[in-house]
mmCIF file with all atom_site columns, C-alpha atoms in Angstrom:
data_model
loop_
_atom_site.group_PDB
_atom_site.id
_atom_site.type_symbol
_atom_site.label_atom_id
_atom_site.label_alt_id
_atom_site.label_comp_id
_atom_site.label_asym_id
_atom_site.label_entity_id
_atom_site.label_seq_id
_atom_site.pdbx_PDB_ins_code
_atom_site.Cartn_x
_atom_site.Cartn_y
_atom_site.Cartn_z
_atom_site.occupancy
_atom_site.B_iso_or_equiv
_atom_site.pdbx_formal_charge
_atom_site.auth_seq_id
_atom_site.auth_comp_id
_atom_site.auth_asym_id
_atom_site.auth_atom_id
_atom_site.pdbx_PDB_model_num
ATOM 1   C CA . UNK P 1 1   ? 59.849 173.735 290.671 1.00 43.00 ? 4   UNK P CA 1
ATOM 2   C CA . UNK P 1 2   ? 60.462 173.547 286.926 1.00 51.00 ? 5   UNK P CA 1
ATOM 3   C CA . UNK P 1 3   ? 63.342 171.586 285.519 1.00 53.00 ? 6   UNK P CA 1
ATOM 4   C CA . UNK P 1 4   ? 65.961 173.819 283.869 1.00 53.00 ? 7   UNK P CA 1
ATOM 5   C CA . UNK P 1 5   ? 65.656 171.744 280.671 1.00 58.00 ? 8   UNK P CA 1
ATOM 6   C CA . UNK P 1 6   ? 62.000 172.737 280.246 1.00 63.00 ? 9   UNK P CA 1
ATOM 7   C CA . UNK P 1 7   ? 62.807 176.462 280.404 1.00 62.00 ? 10  UNK P CA 1
ATOM 8   C CA . UNK P 1 8   ? 63.428 178.078 277.006 1.00 66.00 ? 11  UNK P CA 1
ATOM 9   C CA . UNK P 1 9   ? 66.977 179.310 276.500 1.00 73.00 ? 12  UNK P CA 1
ATOM 10  C CA . UNK P 1 10  ? 65.782 182.595 274.989 1.00 78.00 ? 13  UNK P CA 1
ATOM 11  C CA . UNK P 1 11  ? 62.939 184.794 276.175 1.00 84.00 ? 14  UNK P CA 1
ATOM 12  C CA . UNK P 1 12  ? 59.794 185.104 274.055 1.00 88.00 ? 15  UNK P CA 1
ATOM 13  C CA . UNK P 1 13  ? 60.600 188.551 272.536 1.00 91.00 ? 16  UNK P CA 1
ATOM 14  C CA . UNK P 1 14  ? 63.920 187.195 271.234 1.00 89.00 ? 17  UNK P CA 1
ATOM 15  C CA . UNK P 1 15  ? 62.233 184.119 269.761 1.00 92.00 ? 18  UNK P CA 1
ATOM 16  C CA . UNK P 1 16  ? 59.423 186.129 268.120 1.00 95.00 ? 19  UNK P CA 1
ATOM 17  C CA . UNK P 1 17  ? 61.751 188.732 266.588 1.00 95.00 ? 20  UNK P CA 1
ATOM 18  C CA . UNK P 1 18  ? 64.028 186.007 265.256 1.00 93.00 ? 21  UNK P CA 1
ATOM 19  C CA . UNK P 1 19  ? 61.102 184.213 263.552 1.00 96.00 ? 22  UNK P CA 1
ATOM 20  C CA . UNK P 1 20  ? 59.851 187.501 262.081 1.00 97.00 ? 23  UNK P CA 1
ATOM 21  C CA . UNK P 1 21  ? 63.391 188.140 260.788 1.00 93.00 ? 24  UNK P CA 1
ATOM 22  C CA . UNK P 1 22  ? 63.480 184.706 259.183 1.00 95.00 ? 25  UNK P CA 1
ATOM 23  C CA . UNK P 1 23  ? 60.178 185.360 257.393 1.00 97.00 ? 26  UNK P CA 1
ATOM 24  C CA . UNK P 1 24  ? 61.107 188.909 256.317 1.00 95.00 ? 27  UNK P CA 1
ATOM 25  C CA . UNK P 1 25  ? 64.595 188.027 255.088 1.00 93.00 ? 28  UNK P CA 1
ATOM 26  C CA . UNK P 1 26  ? 63.412 184.955 253.182 1.00 95.00 ? 29  UNK P CA 1
ATOM 27  C CA . UNK P 1 27  ? 60.759 187.037 251.420 1.00 96.00 ? 30  UNK P CA 1
ATOM 28  C CA . UNK P 1 28  ? 63.279 189.822 250.771 1.00 94.00 ? 31  UNK P CA 1
ATOM 29  C CA . UNK P 1 29  ? 65.606 187.339 249.095 1.00 94.00 ? 32  UNK P CA 1
ATOM 30  C CA . UNK P 1 30  ? 62.714 186.102 246.956 1.00 97.00 ? 33  UNK P CA 1
ATOM 31  C CA . UNK P 1 31  ? 61.576 189.594 245.941 1.00 96.00 ? 34  UNK P CA 1
ATOM 32  C CA . UNK P 1 32  ? 65.202 190.599 245.334 1.00 93.00 ? 35  UNK P CA 1
ATOM 33  C CA . UNK P 1 33  ? 65.595 187.660 242.983 1.00 94.00 ? 36  UNK P CA 1
ATOM 34  C CA . UNK P 1 34  ? 62.518 188.828 241.049 1.00 95.00 ? 37  UNK P CA 1
ATOM 35  C CA . UNK P 1 35  ? 64.023 192.329 240.856 1.00 92.00 ? 38  UNK P CA 1
ATOM 36  C CA . UNK P 1 36  ? 67.256 190.777 239.561 1.00 92.00 ? 39  UNK P CA 1
ATOM 37  C CA . UNK P 1 37  ? 65.295 188.791 236.946 1.00 93.00 ? 40  UNK P CA 1
ATOM 38  C CA . UNK P 1 38  ? 63.956 192.051 235.487 1.00 90.00 ? 41  UNK P CA 1
ATOM 39  C CA . UNK P 1 39  ? 67.463 192.998 234.359 1.00 84.00 ? 42  UNK P CA 1
ATOM 40  C CA . UNK P 1 40  ? 69.944 190.189 234.929 1.00 76.00 ? 43  UNK P CA 1
ATOM 41  C CA . UNK P 1 41  ? 73.594 191.132 235.040 1.00 81.00 ? 44  UNK P CA 1
ATOM 42  C CA . UNK P 1 42  ? 74.664 187.604 234.245 1.00 81.00 ? 45  UNK P CA 1
ATOM 43  C CA . UNK P 1 43  ? 73.269 184.890 232.003 1.00 85.00 ? 46  UNK P CA 1
ATOM 44  C CA . UNK P 1 44  ? 71.151 183.429 234.797 1.00 90.00 ? 47  UNK P CA 1
ATOM 45  C CA . UNK P 1 45  ? 67.520 183.761 235.901 1.00 93.00 ? 48  UNK P CA 1
ATOM 46  C CA . UNK P 1 46  ? 65.939 182.645 239.140 1.00 95.00 ? 49  UNK P CA 1
ATOM 47  C CA . UNK P 1 47  ? 63.001 180.269 238.617 1.00 95.00 ? 50  UNK P CA 1
ATOM 48  C CA . UNK P 1 48  ? 59.571 181.885 239.183 1.00 94.00 ? 51  UNK P CA 1
ATOM 49  C CA . UNK P 1 49  ? 58.833 179.347 241.933 1.00 95.00 ? 52  UNK P CA 1
ATOM 50  C CA . UNK P 1 50  ? 61.493 180.929 244.180 1.00 96.00 ? 53  UNK P CA 1
ATOM 51  C CA . UNK P 1 51  ? 60.704 184.585 243.447 1.00 96.00 ? 54  UNK P CA 1
ATOM 52  C CA . UNK P 1 52  ? 58.101 186.922 244.924 1.00 96.00 ? 55  UNK P CA 1
ATOM 53  C CA . UNK P 1 53  ? 56.155 189.676 243.212 1.00 95.00 ? 56  UNK P CA 1
ATOM 54  C CA . UNK P 1 54  ? 55.498 188.257 239.747 1.00 94.00 ? 57  UNK P CA 1
ATOM 55  C CA . UNK P 1 55  ? 56.901 191.313 237.930 1.00 93.00 ? 58  UNK P CA 1
ATOM 56  C CA . UNK P 1 56  ? 59.320 194.164 238.635 1.00 92.00 ? 59  UNK P CA 1
ATOM 57  C CA . UNK P 1 57  ? 56.767 196.531 240.188 1.00 93.00 ? 60  UNK P CA 1
ATOM 58  C CA . UNK P 1 58  ? 55.263 193.827 242.375 1.00 95.00 ? 61  UNK P CA 1
ATOM 59  C CA . UNK P 1 59  ? 58.685 192.669 243.526 1.00 95.00 ? 62  UNK P CA 1
ATOM 60  C CA . UNK P 1 60  ? 59.726 196.215 244.436 1.00 91.00 ? 63  UNK P CA 1
ATOM 61  C CA . UNK P 1 61  ? 56.491 196.667 246.374 1.00 93.00 ? 64  UNK P CA 1
ATOM 62  C CA . UNK P 1 62  ? 57.092 193.464 248.325 1.00 95.00 ? 65  UNK P CA 1
ATOM 63  C CA . UNK P 1 63  ? 60.726 194.379 248.889 1.00 92.00 ? 66  UNK P CA 1
ATOM 64  C CA . UNK P 1 64  ? 59.869 197.797 250.355 1.00 88.00 ? 67  UNK P CA 1
ATOM 65  C CA . UNK P 1 65  ? 57.055 196.439 252.528 1.00 93.00 ? 68  UNK P CA 1
ATOM 66  C CA . UNK P 1 66  ? 59.341 193.754 253.905 1.00 93.00 ? 69  UNK P CA 1
ATOM 67  C CA . UNK P 1 67  ? 62.084 196.311 254.513 1.00 88.00 ? 70  UNK P CA 1
ATOM 68  C CA . UNK P 1 68  ? 59.689 198.197 256.783 1.00 89.00 ? 71  UNK P CA 1
ATOM 69  C CA . UNK P 1 69  ? 58.730 194.955 258.559 1.00 94.00 ? 72  UNK P CA 1
ATOM 70  C CA . UNK P 1 70  ? 62.417 194.195 259.093 1.00 90.00 ? 73  UNK P CA 1
ATOM 71  C CA . UNK P 1 71  ? 63.128 197.741 260.327 1.00 88.00 ? 74  UNK P CA 1
ATOM 72  C CA . UNK P 1 72  ? 60.140 197.727 262.711 1.00 94.00 ? 75  UNK P CA 1
ATOM 73  C CA . UNK P 1 73  ? 61.070 194.284 263.999 1.00 94.00 ? 76  UNK P CA 1
ATOM 74  C CA . UNK P 1 74  ? 64.663 195.428 264.550 1.00 90.00 ? 77  UNK P CA 1
ATOM 75  C CA . UNK P 1 75  ? 63.439 198.499 266.409 1.00 92.00 ? 78  UNK P CA 1
ATOM 76  C CA . UNK P 1 76  ? 61.196 196.333 268.625 1.00 94.00 ? 79  UNK P CA 1
ATOM 77  C CA . UNK P 1 77  ? 64.128 194.027 269.372 1.00 93.00 ? 80  UNK P CA 1
ATOM 78  C CA . UNK P 1 78  ? 66.451 196.956 270.071 1.00 91.00 ? 81  UNK P CA 1
ATOM 79  C CA . UNK P 1 79  ? 63.990 198.674 272.424 1.00 94.00 ? 82  UNK P CA 1
ATOM 80  C CA . UNK P 1 80  ? 63.158 195.456 274.262 1.00 94.00 ? 83  UNK P CA 1
ATOM 81  C CA . UNK P 1 81  ? 66.867 194.605 274.578 1.00 92.00 ? 84  UNK P CA 1
ATOM 82  C CA . UNK P 1 82  ? 67.693 198.032 275.982 1.00 92.00 ? 85  UNK P CA 1
ATOM 83  C CA . UNK P 1 83  ? 64.805 198.235 278.452 1.00 94.00 ? 86  UNK P CA 1
ATOM 84  C CA . UNK P 1 84  ? 64.906 194.610 279.608 1.00 93.00 ? 87  UNK P CA 1
ATOM 85  C CA . UNK P 1 85  ? 68.661 194.594 280.165 1.00 91.00 ? 88  UNK P CA 1
ATOM 86  C CA . UNK P 1 86  ? 69.264 191.918 277.501 1.00 89.00 ? 89  UNK P CA 1
ATOM 87  C CA . UNK P 1 87  ? 72.137 193.900 275.936 1.00 87.00 ? 90  UNK P CA 1
ATOM 88  C CA . UNK P 1 88  ? 73.780 194.684 279.264 1.00 89.00 ? 91  UNK P CA 1
ATOM 89  C CA . UNK P 1 89  ? 73.261 191.195 280.689 1.00 89.00 ? 92  UNK P CA 1
ATOM 90  C CA . UNK P 1 90  ? 73.875 188.951 277.664 1.00 87.00 ? 93  UNK P CA 1
ATOM 91  C CA . UNK P 1 91  ? 75.873 190.816 274.997 1.00 87.00 ? 94  UNK P CA 1
ATOM 92  C CA . UNK P 1 92  ? 78.045 193.220 276.963 1.00 89.00 ? 95  UNK P CA 1
ATOM 93  C CA . UNK P 1 93  ? 80.780 193.585 277.929 1.00 89.00 ? 96  UNK P CA 1
ATOM 94  C CA . UNK P 1 94  ? 82.782 192.210 275.033 1.00 91.00 ? 97  UNK P CA 1
ATOM 95  C CA . UNK P 1 95  ? 86.429 192.136 276.049 1.00 93.00 ? 98  UNK P CA 1
ATOM 96  C CA . UNK P 1 96  ? 89.346 191.667 273.653 1.00 95.00 ? 99  UNK P CA 1
ATOM 97  C CA . UNK P 1 97  ? 91.027 189.226 276.036 1.00 95.00 ? 100 UNK P CA 1
ATOM 98  C CA . UNK P 1 98  ? 87.906 187.038 276.177 1.00 94.00 ? 101 UNK P CA 1
ATOM 99  C CA . UNK P 1 99  ? 87.592 187.204 272.389 1.00 95.00 ? 102 UNK P CA 1
ATOM 100 C CA . UNK P 1 100 ? 91.215 186.096 271.917 1.00 96.00 ? 103 UNK P CA 1
ATOM 101 C CA . UNK P 1 101 ? 90.751 183.262 274.411 1.00 96.00 ? 104 UNK P CA 1
ATOM 102 C CA . UNK P 1 102 ? 87.509 182.030 272.800 1.00 95.00 ? 105 UNK P CA 1
ATOM 103 C CA . UNK P 1 103 ? 88.946 182.226 269.281 1.00 95.00 ? 106 UNK P CA 1
ATOM 104 C CA . UNK P 1 104 ? 91.890 180.097 270.413 1.00 96.00 ? 107 UNK P CA 1
ATOM 105 C CA . UNK P 1 105 ? 89.570 177.620 272.140 1.00 95.00 ? 108 UNK P CA 1
ATOM 106 C CA . UNK P 1 106 ? 87.392 177.429 269.011 1.00 94.00 ? 109 UNK P CA 1
ATOM 107 C CA . UNK P 1 107 ? 90.382 176.870 266.735 1.00 96.00 ? 110 UNK P CA 1
ATOM 108 C CA . UNK P 1 108 ? 91.606 174.060 268.993 1.00 95.00 ? 111 UNK P CA 1
ATOM 109 C CA . UNK P 1 109 ? 88.060 172.593 269.188 1.00 94.00 ? 112 UNK P CA 1
ATOM 110 C CA . UNK P 1 110 ? 87.835 173.108 272.954 1.00 94.00 ? 113 UNK P CA 1
ATOM 111 C CA . UNK P 1 111 ? 85.298 175.942 273.146 1.00 92.00 ? 114 UNK P CA 1
ATOM 112 C CA . UNK P 1 112 ? 82.491 175.026 275.524 1.00 88.00 ? 115 UNK P CA 1
ATOM 113 C CA . UNK P 1 113 ? 78.946 176.384 275.233 1.00 82.00 ? 116 UNK P CA 1
ATOM 114 C CA . UNK P 1 114 ? 76.690 176.879 278.223 1.00 80.00 ? 117 UNK P CA 1
ATOM 115 C CA . UNK P 1 115 ? 72.947 177.281 277.648 1.00 76.00 ? 118 UNK P CA 1
ATOM 116 C CA . UNK P 1 116 ? 71.778 180.820 278.230 1.00 74.00 ? 119 UNK P CA 1
ATOM 117 C CA . UNK P 1 117 ? 75.285 182.328 278.204 1.00 85.00 ? 120 UNK P CA 1
ATOM 118 C CA . UNK P 1 118 ? 76.992 183.701 275.099 1.00 89.00 ? 121 UNK P CA 1
ATOM 119 C CA . UNK P 1 119 ? 80.725 183.263 274.653 1.00 92.00 ? 122 UNK P CA 1
ATOM 120 C CA . UNK P 1 120 ? 82.795 186.161 273.296 1.00 94.00 ? 123 UNK P CA 1
ATOM 121 C CA . UNK P 1 121 ? 82.597 184.935 269.678 1.00 94.00 ? 124 UNK P CA 1
ATOM 122 C CA . UNK P 1 122 ? 78.809 184.701 269.866 1.00 92.00 ? 125 UNK P CA 1
ATOM 123 C CA . UNK P 1 123 ? 78.623 188.194 271.375 1.00 93.00 ? 126 UNK P CA 1
ATOM 124 C CA . UNK P 1 124 ? 80.797 189.605 268.578 1.00 95.00 ? 127 UNK P CA 1
ATOM 125 C CA . UNK P 1 125 ? 78.772 187.875 265.863 1.00 94.00 ? 128 UNK P CA 1
ATOM 126 C CA . UNK P 1 126 ? 75.464 188.946 267.418 1.00 89.00 ? 129 UNK P CA 1
ATOM 127 C CA . UNK P 1 127 ? 76.541 192.586 267.672 1.00 91.00 ? 130 UNK P CA 1
ATOM 128 C CA . UNK P 1 128 ? 77.960 192.395 264.132 1.00 93.00 ? 131 UNK P CA 1
ATOM 129 C CA . UNK P 1 129 ? 74.645 191.128 262.755 1.00 89.00 ? 132 UNK P CA 1
ATOM 130 C CA . UNK P 1 130 ? 72.842 194.027 264.446 1.00 87.00 ? 133 UNK P CA 1
ATOM 131 C CA . UNK P 1 131 ? 75.237 196.545 262.866 1.00 90.00 ? 134 UNK P CA 1
ATOM 132 C CA . UNK P 1 132 ? 74.894 194.882 259.449 1.00 90.00 ? 135 UNK P CA 1
ATOM 133 C CA . UNK P 1 133 ? 71.097 194.902 259.777 1.00 84.00 ? 136 UNK P CA 1
ATOM 134 C CA . UNK P 1 134 ? 71.171 198.627 260.439 1.00 84.00 ? 137 UNK P CA 1
ATOM 135 C CA . UNK P 1 135 ? 73.439 199.169 257.426 1.00 87.00 ? 138 UNK P CA 1
ATOM 136 C CA . UNK P 1 136 ? 71.083 197.105 255.221 1.00 82.00 ? 139 UNK P CA 1
ATOM 137 C CA . UNK P 1 137 ? 68.081 199.214 256.199 1.00 78.00 ? 140 UNK P CA 1
ATOM 138 C CA . UNK P 1 138 ? 70.019 202.465 255.733 1.00 80.00 ? 141 UNK P CA 1
ATOM 139 C CA . UNK P 1 139 ? 71.321 201.395 252.314 1.00 81.00 ? 142 UNK P CA 1
ATOM 140 C CA . UNK P 1 140 ? 67.798 200.436 251.261 1.00 77.00 ? 143 UNK P CA 1
ATOM 141 C CA . UNK P 1 141 ? 66.488 203.816 252.378 1.00 76.00 ? 144 UNK P CA 1
ATOM 142 C CA . UNK P 1 142 ? 69.311 205.607 250.543 1.00 78.00 ? 145 UNK P CA 1
ATOM 143 C CA . UNK P 1 143 ? 68.176 204.268 247.158 1.00 75.00 ? 146 UNK P CA 1
ATOM 144 C CA . UNK P 1 144 ? 64.460 204.747 247.844 1.00 73.00 ? 147 UNK P CA 1
ATOM 145 C CA . UNK P 1 145 ? 63.239 207.740 245.800 1.00 73.00 ? 148 UNK P CA 1
ATOM 146 C CA . UNK P 1 146 ? 61.079 209.445 248.502 1.00 76.00 ? 149 UNK P CA 1
ATOM 147 C CA . UNK P 1 147 ? 64.086 209.632 250.844 1.00 73.00 ? 150 UNK P CA 1
ATOM 148 C CA . UNK P 1 148 ? 66.707 210.755 248.324 1.00 72.00 ? 151 UNK P CA 1
ATOM 149 C CA . UNK P 1 149 ? 65.931 214.511 248.520 1.00 73.00 ? 152 UNK P CA 1
ATOM 150 C CA . UNK P 1 150 ? 66.645 214.359 252.257 1.00 72.00 ? 153 UNK P CA 1
ATOM 151 C CA . UNK P 1 151 ? 70.186 213.125 251.660 1.00 66.00 ? 154 UNK P CA 1
ATOM 152 C CA . UNK P 1 152 ? 73.149 215.377 250.955 1.00 62.00 ? 155 UNK P CA 1
ATOM 153 C CA . UNK P 1 153 ? 73.549 214.337 247.343 1.00 59.00 ? 156 UNK P CA 1
ATOM 154 C CA . UNK P 1 154 ? 74.413 211.565 244.922 1.00 56.00 ? 157 UNK P CA 1
ATOM 155 C CA . UNK P 1 155 ? 77.950 211.128 246.234 1.00 54.00 ? 158 UNK P CA 1
ATOM 156 C CA . UNK P 1 156 ? 76.669 210.312 249.731 1.00 55.00 ? 159 UNK P CA 1
ATOM 157 C CA . UNK P 1 157 ? 74.153 207.777 248.370 1.00 53.00 ? 160 UNK P CA 1
ATOM 158 C CA . UNK P 1 158 ? 76.802 206.052 246.265 1.00 53.00 ? 161 UNK P CA 1
ATOM 159 C CA . UNK P 1 159 ? 79.115 205.825 249.267 1.00 51.00 ? 162 UNK P CA 1
#
């Protein structure tokens, strides 16, 4: 029988999607910095060594391609989490009483962490990151020209 220390804490789909997210978000930061360099708002430019795309058009191309990678990866994670029971088993339920208790324990430096089990603060942060990821993809789509005619108008996009 295997020792519990040799078993990974997270299943392989979670690990793969997290590594893909790391790659995609790092490259999105780099292409975003190149987009910023094309018209800086402040008296600052990112060095070319930390940007991606080489010029405005190239950076936008990279940014959009990576947005689709991030969206597809998020969809894969979401579907796997729903069908495997990961959401139900590991992230839900999130109770207000447990959140209050864990916040107090964290503030008093007594919050314990058990491998393979999320505390209420971790559950809240994890669910919050998923919501923010969805909002990032939707905001990126809202300013993408091919999608704009499908939206209700400029006021909705600005919101």
